[in-house]
PDB file of C-alpha atoms and ligand atoms in Angstrom:
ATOM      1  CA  UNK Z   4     130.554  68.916  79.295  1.00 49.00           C
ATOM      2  CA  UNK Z   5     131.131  72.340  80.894  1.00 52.00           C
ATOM      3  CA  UNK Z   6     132.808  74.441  78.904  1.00 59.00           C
ATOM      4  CA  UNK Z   7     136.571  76.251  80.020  1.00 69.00           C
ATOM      5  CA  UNK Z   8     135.918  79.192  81.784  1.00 82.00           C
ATOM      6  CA  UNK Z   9     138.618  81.645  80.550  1.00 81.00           C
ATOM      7  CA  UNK Z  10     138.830  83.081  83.465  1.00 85.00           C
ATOM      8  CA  UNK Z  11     139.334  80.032  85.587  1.00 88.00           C
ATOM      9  CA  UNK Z  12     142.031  79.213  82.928  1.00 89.00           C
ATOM     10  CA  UNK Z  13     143.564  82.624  83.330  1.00 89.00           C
ATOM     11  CA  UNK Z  14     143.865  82.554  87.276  1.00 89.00           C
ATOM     12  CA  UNK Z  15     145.165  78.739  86.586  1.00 91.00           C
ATOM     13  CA  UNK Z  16     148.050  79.943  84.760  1.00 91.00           C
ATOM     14  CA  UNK Z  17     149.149  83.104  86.652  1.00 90.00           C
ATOM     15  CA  UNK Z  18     148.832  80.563  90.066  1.00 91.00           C
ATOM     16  CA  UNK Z  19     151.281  78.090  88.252  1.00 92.00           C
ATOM     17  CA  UNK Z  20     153.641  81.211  87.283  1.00 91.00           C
ATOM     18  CA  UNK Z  21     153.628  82.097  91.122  1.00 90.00           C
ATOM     19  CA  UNK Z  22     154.377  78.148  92.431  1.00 90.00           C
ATOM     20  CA  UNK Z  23     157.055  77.867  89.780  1.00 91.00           C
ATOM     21  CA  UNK Z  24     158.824  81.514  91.076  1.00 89.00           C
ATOM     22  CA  UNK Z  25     158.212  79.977  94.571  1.00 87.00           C
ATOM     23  CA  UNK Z  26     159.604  76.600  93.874  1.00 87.00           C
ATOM     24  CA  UNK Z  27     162.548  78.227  92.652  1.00 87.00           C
ATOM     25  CA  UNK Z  28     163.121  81.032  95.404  1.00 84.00           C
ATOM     26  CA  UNK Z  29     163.203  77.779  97.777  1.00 82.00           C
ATOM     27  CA  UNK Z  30     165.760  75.834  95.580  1.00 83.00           C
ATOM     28  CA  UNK Z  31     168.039  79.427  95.717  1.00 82.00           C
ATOM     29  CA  UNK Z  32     167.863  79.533  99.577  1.00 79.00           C
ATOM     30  CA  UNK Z  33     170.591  77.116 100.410  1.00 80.00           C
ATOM     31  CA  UNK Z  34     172.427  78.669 103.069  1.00 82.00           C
ATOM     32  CA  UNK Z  35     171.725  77.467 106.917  1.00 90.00           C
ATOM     33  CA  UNK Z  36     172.638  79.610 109.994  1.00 96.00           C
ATOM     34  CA  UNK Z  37     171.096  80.777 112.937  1.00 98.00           C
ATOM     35  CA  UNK Z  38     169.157  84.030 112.484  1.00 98.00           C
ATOM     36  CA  UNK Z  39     168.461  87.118 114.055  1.00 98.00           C
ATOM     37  CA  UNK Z  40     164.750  88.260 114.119  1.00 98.00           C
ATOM     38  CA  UNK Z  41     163.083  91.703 115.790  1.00 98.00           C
ATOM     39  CA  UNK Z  42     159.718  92.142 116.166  1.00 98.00           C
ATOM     40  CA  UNK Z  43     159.136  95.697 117.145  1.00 98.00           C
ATOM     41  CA  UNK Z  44     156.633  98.891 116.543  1.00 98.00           C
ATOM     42  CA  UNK Z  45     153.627  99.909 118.815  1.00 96.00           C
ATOM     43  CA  UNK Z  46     151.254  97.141 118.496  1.00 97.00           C
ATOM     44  CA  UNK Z  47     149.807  94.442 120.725  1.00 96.00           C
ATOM     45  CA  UNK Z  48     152.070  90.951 119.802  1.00 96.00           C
ATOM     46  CA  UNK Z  49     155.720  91.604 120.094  1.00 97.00           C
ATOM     47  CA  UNK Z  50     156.643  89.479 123.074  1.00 95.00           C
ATOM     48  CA  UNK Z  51     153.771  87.006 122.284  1.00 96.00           C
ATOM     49  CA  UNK Z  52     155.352  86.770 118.825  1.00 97.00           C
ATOM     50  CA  UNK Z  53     158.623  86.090 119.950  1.00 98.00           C
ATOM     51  CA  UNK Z  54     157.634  83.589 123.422  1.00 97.00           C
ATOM     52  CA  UNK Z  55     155.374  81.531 120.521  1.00 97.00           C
ATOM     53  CA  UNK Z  56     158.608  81.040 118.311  1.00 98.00           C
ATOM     54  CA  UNK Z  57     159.975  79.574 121.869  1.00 98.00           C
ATOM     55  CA  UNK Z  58     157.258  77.299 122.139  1.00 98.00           C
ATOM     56  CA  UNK Z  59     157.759  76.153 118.601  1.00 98.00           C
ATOM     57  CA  UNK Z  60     161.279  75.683 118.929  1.00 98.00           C
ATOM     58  CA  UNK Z  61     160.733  73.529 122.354  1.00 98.00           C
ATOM     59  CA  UNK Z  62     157.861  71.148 120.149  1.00 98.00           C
ATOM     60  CA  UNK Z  63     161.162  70.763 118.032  1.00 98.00           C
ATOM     61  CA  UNK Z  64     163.150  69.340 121.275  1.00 98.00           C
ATOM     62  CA  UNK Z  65     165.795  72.544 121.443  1.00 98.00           C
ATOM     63  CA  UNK Z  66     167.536  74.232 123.866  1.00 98.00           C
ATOM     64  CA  UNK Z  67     165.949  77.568 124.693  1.00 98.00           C
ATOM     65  CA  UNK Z  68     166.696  80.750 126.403  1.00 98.00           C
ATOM     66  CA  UNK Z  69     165.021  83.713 127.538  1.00 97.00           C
ATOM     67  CA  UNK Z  70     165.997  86.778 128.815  1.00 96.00           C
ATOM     68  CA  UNK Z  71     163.323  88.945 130.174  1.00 94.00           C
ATOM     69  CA  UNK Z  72     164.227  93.039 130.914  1.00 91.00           C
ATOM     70  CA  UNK Z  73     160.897  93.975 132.571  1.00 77.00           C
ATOM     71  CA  UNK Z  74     157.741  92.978 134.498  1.00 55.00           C
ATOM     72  CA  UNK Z  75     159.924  91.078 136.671  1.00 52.00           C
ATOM     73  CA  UNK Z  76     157.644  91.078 139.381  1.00 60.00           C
ATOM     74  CA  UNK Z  77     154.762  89.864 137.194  1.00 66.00           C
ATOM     75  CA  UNK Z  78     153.674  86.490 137.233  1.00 73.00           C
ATOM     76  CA  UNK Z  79     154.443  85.668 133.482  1.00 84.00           C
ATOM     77  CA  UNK Z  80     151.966  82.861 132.010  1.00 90.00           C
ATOM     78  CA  UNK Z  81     154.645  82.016 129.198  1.00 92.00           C
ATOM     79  CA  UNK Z  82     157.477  82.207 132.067  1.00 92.00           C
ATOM     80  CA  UNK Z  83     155.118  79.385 133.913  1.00 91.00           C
ATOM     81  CA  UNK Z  84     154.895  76.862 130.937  1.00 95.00           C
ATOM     82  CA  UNK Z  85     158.497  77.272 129.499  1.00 96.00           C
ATOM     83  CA  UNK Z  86     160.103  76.556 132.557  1.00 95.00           C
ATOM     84  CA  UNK Z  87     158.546  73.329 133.067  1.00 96.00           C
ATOM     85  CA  UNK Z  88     159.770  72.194 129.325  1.00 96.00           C
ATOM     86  CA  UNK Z  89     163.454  73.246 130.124  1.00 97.00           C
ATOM     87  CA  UNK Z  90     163.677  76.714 129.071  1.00 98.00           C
ATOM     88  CA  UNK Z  91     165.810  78.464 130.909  1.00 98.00           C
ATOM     89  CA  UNK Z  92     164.632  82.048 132.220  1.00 96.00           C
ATOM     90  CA  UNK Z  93     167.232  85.212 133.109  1.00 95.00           C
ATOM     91  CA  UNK Z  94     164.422  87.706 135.064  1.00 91.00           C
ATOM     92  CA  UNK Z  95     165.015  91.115 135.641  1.00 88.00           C
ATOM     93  CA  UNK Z  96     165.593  91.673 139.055  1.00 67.00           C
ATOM     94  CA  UNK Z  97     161.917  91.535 141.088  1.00 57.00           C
ATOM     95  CA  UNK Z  98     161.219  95.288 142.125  1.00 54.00           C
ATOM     96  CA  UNK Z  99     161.997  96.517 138.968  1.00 52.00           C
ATOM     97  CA  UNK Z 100     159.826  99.023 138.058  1.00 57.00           C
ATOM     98  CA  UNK Z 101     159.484 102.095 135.720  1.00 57.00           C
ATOM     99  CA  UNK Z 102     158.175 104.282 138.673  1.00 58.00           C
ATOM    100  CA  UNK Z 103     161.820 103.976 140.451  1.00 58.00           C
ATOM    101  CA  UNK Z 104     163.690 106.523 138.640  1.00 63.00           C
ATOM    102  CA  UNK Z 105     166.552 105.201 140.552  1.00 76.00           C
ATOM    103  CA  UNK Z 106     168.907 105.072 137.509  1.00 80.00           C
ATOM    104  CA  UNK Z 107     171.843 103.746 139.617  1.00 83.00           C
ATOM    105  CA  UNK Z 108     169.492 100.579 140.387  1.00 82.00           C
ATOM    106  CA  UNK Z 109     167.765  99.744 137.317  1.00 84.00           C
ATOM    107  CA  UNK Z 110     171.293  99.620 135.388  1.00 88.00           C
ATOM    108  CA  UNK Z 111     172.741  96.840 137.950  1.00 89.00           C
ATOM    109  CA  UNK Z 112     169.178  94.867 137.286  1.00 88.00           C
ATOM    110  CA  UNK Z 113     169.017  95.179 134.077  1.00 92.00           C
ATOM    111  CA  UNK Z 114     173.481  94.495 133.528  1.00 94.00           C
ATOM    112  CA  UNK Z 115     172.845  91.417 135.706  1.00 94.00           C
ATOM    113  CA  UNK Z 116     170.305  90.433 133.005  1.00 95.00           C
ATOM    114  CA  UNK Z 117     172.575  90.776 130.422  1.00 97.00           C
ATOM    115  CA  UNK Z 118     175.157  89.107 132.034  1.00 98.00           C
ATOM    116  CA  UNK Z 119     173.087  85.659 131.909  1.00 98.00           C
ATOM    117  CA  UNK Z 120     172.168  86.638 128.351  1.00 98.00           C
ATOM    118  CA  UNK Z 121     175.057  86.872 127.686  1.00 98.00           C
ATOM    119  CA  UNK Z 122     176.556  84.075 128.451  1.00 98.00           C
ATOM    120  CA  UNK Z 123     173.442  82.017 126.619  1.00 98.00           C
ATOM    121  CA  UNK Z 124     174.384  83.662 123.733  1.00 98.00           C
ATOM    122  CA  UNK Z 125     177.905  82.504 124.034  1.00 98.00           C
ATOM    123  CA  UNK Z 126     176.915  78.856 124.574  1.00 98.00           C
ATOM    124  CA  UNK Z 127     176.196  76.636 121.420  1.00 98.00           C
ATOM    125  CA  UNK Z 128     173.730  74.195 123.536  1.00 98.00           C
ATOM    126  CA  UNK Z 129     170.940  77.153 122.734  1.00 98.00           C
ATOM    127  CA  UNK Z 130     169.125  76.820 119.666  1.00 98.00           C
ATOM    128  CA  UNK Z 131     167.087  79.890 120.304  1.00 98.00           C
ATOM    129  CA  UNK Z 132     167.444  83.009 123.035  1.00 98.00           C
ATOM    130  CA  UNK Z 133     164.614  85.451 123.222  1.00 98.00           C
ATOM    131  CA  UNK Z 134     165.488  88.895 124.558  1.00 98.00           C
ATOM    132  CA  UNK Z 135     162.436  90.249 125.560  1.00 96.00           C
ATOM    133  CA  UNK Z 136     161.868  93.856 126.155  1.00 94.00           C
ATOM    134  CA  UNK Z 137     165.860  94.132 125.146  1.00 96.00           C
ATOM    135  CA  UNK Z 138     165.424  97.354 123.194  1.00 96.00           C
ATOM    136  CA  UNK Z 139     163.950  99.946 125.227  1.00 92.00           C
ATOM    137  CA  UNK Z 140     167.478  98.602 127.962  1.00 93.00           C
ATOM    138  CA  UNK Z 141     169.206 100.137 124.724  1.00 95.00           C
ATOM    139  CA  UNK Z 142     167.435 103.364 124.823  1.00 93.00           C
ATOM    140  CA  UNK Z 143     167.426 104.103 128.671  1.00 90.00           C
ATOM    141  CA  UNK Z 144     171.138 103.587 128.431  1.00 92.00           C
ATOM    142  CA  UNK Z 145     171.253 100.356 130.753  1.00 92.00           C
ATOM    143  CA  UNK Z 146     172.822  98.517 128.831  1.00 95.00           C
ATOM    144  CA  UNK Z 147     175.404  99.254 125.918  1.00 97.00           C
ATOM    145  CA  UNK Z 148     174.526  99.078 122.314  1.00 98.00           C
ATOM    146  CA  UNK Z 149     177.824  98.098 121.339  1.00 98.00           C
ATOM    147  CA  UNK Z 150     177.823  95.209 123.444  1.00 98.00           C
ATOM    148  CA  UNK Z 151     174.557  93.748 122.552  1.00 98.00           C
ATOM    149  CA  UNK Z 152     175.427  94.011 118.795  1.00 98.00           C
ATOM    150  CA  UNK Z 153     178.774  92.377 119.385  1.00 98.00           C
ATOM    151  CA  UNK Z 154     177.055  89.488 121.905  1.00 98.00           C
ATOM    152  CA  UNK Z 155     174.653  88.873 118.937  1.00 98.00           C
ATOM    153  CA  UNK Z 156     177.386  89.145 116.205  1.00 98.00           C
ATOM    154  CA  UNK Z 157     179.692  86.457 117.719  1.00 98.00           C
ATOM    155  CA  UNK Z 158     176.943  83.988 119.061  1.00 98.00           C
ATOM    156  CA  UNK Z 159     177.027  80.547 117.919  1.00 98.00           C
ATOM    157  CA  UNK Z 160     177.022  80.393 114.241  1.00 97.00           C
ATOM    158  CA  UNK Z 161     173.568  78.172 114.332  1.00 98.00           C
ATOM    159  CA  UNK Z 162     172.016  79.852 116.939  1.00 98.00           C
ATOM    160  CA  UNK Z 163     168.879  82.080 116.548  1.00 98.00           C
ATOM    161  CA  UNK Z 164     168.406  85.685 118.410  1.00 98.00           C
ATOM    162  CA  UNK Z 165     164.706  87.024 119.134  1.00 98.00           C
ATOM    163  CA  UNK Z 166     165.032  90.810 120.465  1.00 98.00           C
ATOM    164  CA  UNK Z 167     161.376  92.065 121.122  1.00 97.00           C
ATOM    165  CA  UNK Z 168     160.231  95.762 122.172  1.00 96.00           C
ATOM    166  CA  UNK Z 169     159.173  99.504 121.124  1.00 96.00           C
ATOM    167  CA  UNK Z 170     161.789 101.440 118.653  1.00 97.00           C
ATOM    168  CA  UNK Z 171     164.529  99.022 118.375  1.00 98.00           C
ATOM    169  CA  UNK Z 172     167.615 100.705 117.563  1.00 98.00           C
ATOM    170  CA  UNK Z 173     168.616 100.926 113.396  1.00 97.00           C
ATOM    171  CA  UNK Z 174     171.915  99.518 114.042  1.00 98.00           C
ATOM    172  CA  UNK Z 175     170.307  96.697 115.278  1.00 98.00           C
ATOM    173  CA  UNK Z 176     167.815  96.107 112.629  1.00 98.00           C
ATOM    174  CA  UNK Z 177     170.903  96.436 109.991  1.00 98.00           C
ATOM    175  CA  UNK Z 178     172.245  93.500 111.936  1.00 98.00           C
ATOM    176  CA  UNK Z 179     168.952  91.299 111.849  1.00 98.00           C
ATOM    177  CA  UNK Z 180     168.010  89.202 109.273  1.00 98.00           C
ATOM    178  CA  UNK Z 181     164.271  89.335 109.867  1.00 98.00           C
ATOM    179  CA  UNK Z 182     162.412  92.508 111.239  1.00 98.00           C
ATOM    180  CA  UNK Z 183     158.561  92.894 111.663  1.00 98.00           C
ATOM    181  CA  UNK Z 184     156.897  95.758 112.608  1.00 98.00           C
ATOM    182  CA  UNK Z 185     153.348  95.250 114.590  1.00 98.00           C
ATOM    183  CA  UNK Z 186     151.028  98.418 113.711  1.00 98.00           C
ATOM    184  CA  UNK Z 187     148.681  99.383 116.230  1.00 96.00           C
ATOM    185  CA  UNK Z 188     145.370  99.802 114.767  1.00 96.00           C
ATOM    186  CA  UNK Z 189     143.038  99.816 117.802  1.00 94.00           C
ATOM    187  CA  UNK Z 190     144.124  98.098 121.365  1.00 91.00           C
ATOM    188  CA  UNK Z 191     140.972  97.545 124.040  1.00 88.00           C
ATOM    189  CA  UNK Z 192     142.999  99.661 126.896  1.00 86.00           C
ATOM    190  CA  UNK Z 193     142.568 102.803 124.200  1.00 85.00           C
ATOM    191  CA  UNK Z 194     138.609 101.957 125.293  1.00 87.00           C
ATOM    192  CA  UNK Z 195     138.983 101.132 129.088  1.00 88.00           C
ATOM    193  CA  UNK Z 196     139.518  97.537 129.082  1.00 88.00           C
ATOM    194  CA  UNK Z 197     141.529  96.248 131.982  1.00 88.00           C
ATOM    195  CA  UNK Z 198     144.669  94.274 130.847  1.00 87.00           C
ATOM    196  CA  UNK Z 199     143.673  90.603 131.009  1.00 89.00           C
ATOM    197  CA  UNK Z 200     145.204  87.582 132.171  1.00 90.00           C
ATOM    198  CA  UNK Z 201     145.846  85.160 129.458  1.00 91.00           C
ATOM    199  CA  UNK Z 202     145.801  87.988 126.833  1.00 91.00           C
ATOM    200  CA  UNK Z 203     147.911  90.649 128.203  1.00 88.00           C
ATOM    201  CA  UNK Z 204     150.305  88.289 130.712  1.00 86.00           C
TER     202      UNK Z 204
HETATM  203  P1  LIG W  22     152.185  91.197 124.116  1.00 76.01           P
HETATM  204  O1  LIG W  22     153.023  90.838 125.320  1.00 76.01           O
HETATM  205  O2  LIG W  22     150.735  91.118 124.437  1.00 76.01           O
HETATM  206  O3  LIG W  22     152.593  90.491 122.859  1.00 76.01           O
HETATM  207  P2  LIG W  22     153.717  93.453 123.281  1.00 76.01           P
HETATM  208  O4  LIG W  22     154.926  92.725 123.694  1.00 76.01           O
HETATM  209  O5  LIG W  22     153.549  93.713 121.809  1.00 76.01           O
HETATM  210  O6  LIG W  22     152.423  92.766 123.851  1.00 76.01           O
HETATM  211  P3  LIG W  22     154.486  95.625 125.034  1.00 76.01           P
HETATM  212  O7  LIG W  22     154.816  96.968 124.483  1.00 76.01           O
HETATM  213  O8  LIG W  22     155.574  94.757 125.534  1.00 76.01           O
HETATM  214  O9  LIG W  22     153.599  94.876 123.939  1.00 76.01           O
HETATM  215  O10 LIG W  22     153.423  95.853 126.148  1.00 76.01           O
HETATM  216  C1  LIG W  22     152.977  94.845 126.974  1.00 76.01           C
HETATM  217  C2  LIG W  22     151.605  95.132 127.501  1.00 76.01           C
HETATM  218  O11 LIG W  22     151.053  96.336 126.979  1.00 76.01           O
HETATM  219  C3  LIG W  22     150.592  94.056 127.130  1.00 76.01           C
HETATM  220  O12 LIG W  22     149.730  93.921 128.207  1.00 76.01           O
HETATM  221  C4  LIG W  22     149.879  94.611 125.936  1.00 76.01           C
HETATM  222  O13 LIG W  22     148.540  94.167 125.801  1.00 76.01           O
HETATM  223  C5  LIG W  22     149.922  96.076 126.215  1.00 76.01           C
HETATM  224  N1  LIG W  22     150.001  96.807 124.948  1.00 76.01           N
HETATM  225  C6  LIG W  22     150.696  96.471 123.850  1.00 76.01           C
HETATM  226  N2  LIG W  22     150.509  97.356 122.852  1.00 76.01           N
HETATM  227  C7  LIG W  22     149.645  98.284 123.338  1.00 76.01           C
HETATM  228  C8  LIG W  22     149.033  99.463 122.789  1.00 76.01           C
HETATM  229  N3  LIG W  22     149.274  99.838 121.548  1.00 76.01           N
HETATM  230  N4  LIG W  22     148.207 100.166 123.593  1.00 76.01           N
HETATM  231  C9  LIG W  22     147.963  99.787 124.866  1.00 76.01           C
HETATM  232  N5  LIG W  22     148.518  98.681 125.444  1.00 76.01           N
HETATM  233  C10 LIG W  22     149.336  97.932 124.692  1.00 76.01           C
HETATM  234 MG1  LIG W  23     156.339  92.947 125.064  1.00 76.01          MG
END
């Protein structure tokens, strides 16, 4: 009979001590409301973070939203499939670009964004609104921090808020209940490489 390896015995033990501190982390989490994630930093994955939570929340049979404050004009693969399984879409007004400089003109685009957003975000048939690209509308001044915290605030007690983007502001991550960071530690443009459909779009 093969003999008991201590350290097999050792690992066995400290694994049960982690499922049992688990196990009981779960049993504490009781509460049930809608949450509010942000997935920001420099990194490649924010927006394909927060479009994959859509597509999981869709495979569930919910409601979703998304709002989407730039590329407008591109030809969005996510945008594409969502919108044939019911997700509704609020697009940036086509033209929008950075390369405008026409201050006057991005703010009505990107307020009559918001407006749509907002009113998902006041409407409890939504399980789930992404606002994609929402924080750098925040630090261009188009749209109002104040009234993006306070749309988020009084949303739908059980629905769930996905803000994606570069530097979101602190007073918005004090509000979330989930933030990630994504770390760049090498992207393929840094090299040359063309953005790609599929991967990029
Ligand atoms: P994705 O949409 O692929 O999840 P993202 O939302 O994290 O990317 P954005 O800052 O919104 O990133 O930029 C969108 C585009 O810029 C994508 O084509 C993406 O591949 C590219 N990109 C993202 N991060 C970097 C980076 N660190 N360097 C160069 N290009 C990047
Ligand atoms: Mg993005």
């Amino acid at each position: 009979m093969a003999e008991q390896n201590p350290k097999n015995e050792r690992y066995k033990a400290r694994q049960e001590k982690v499922k049992a501190e688990i196990d009981a982390r779960i049993d504490a989490a009781q509460e049930e409301k809608g949450l509010f994630l942000i997935i920001t930093g420099n990194g490649k994955g924010k927006s394909t973070s927060g479009f994959g939570t859509i597509a999981r929340a869709v495979g569930h049979g919910q409601q979703c939203g998304v709002g989407q404050f730039i590329k407008g004009t591109w030809d969005c693969g996510e945008r594409s499939l969502l919108e044939q399984h019911g997700v509704d879409f609020a697009v940036m007004a086509t033209g929008f670009t950075w390369e405008t400089q026409n201050k006057e003109a991005d703010t009505v685009a990107a307020q009559t964004t918001w407006t749509e957003c907002k009113r998902m975000l006041a409407d409890q048939r939504y399980d789930v609104v992404l606002l994609d690209e929402l924080t750098y509308m925040i630090t261009y001044g188009y749209i109002e921090l104040e009234e993006v915290l306070s749309a988020i605030t009084n949303r739908p007690p059980m629905q769930s808020v996905i803000v994606t983007g570069r530097g979101a502001h602190r007073a918005l991550i004090e509000l979330a209940d989930t933030v990630s960071e994504v770390r760049n530690v090498k992207h393929a443009f840094e090299s040359g490489v063309k953005a790609r459909k599929g991967i990029d779009w």
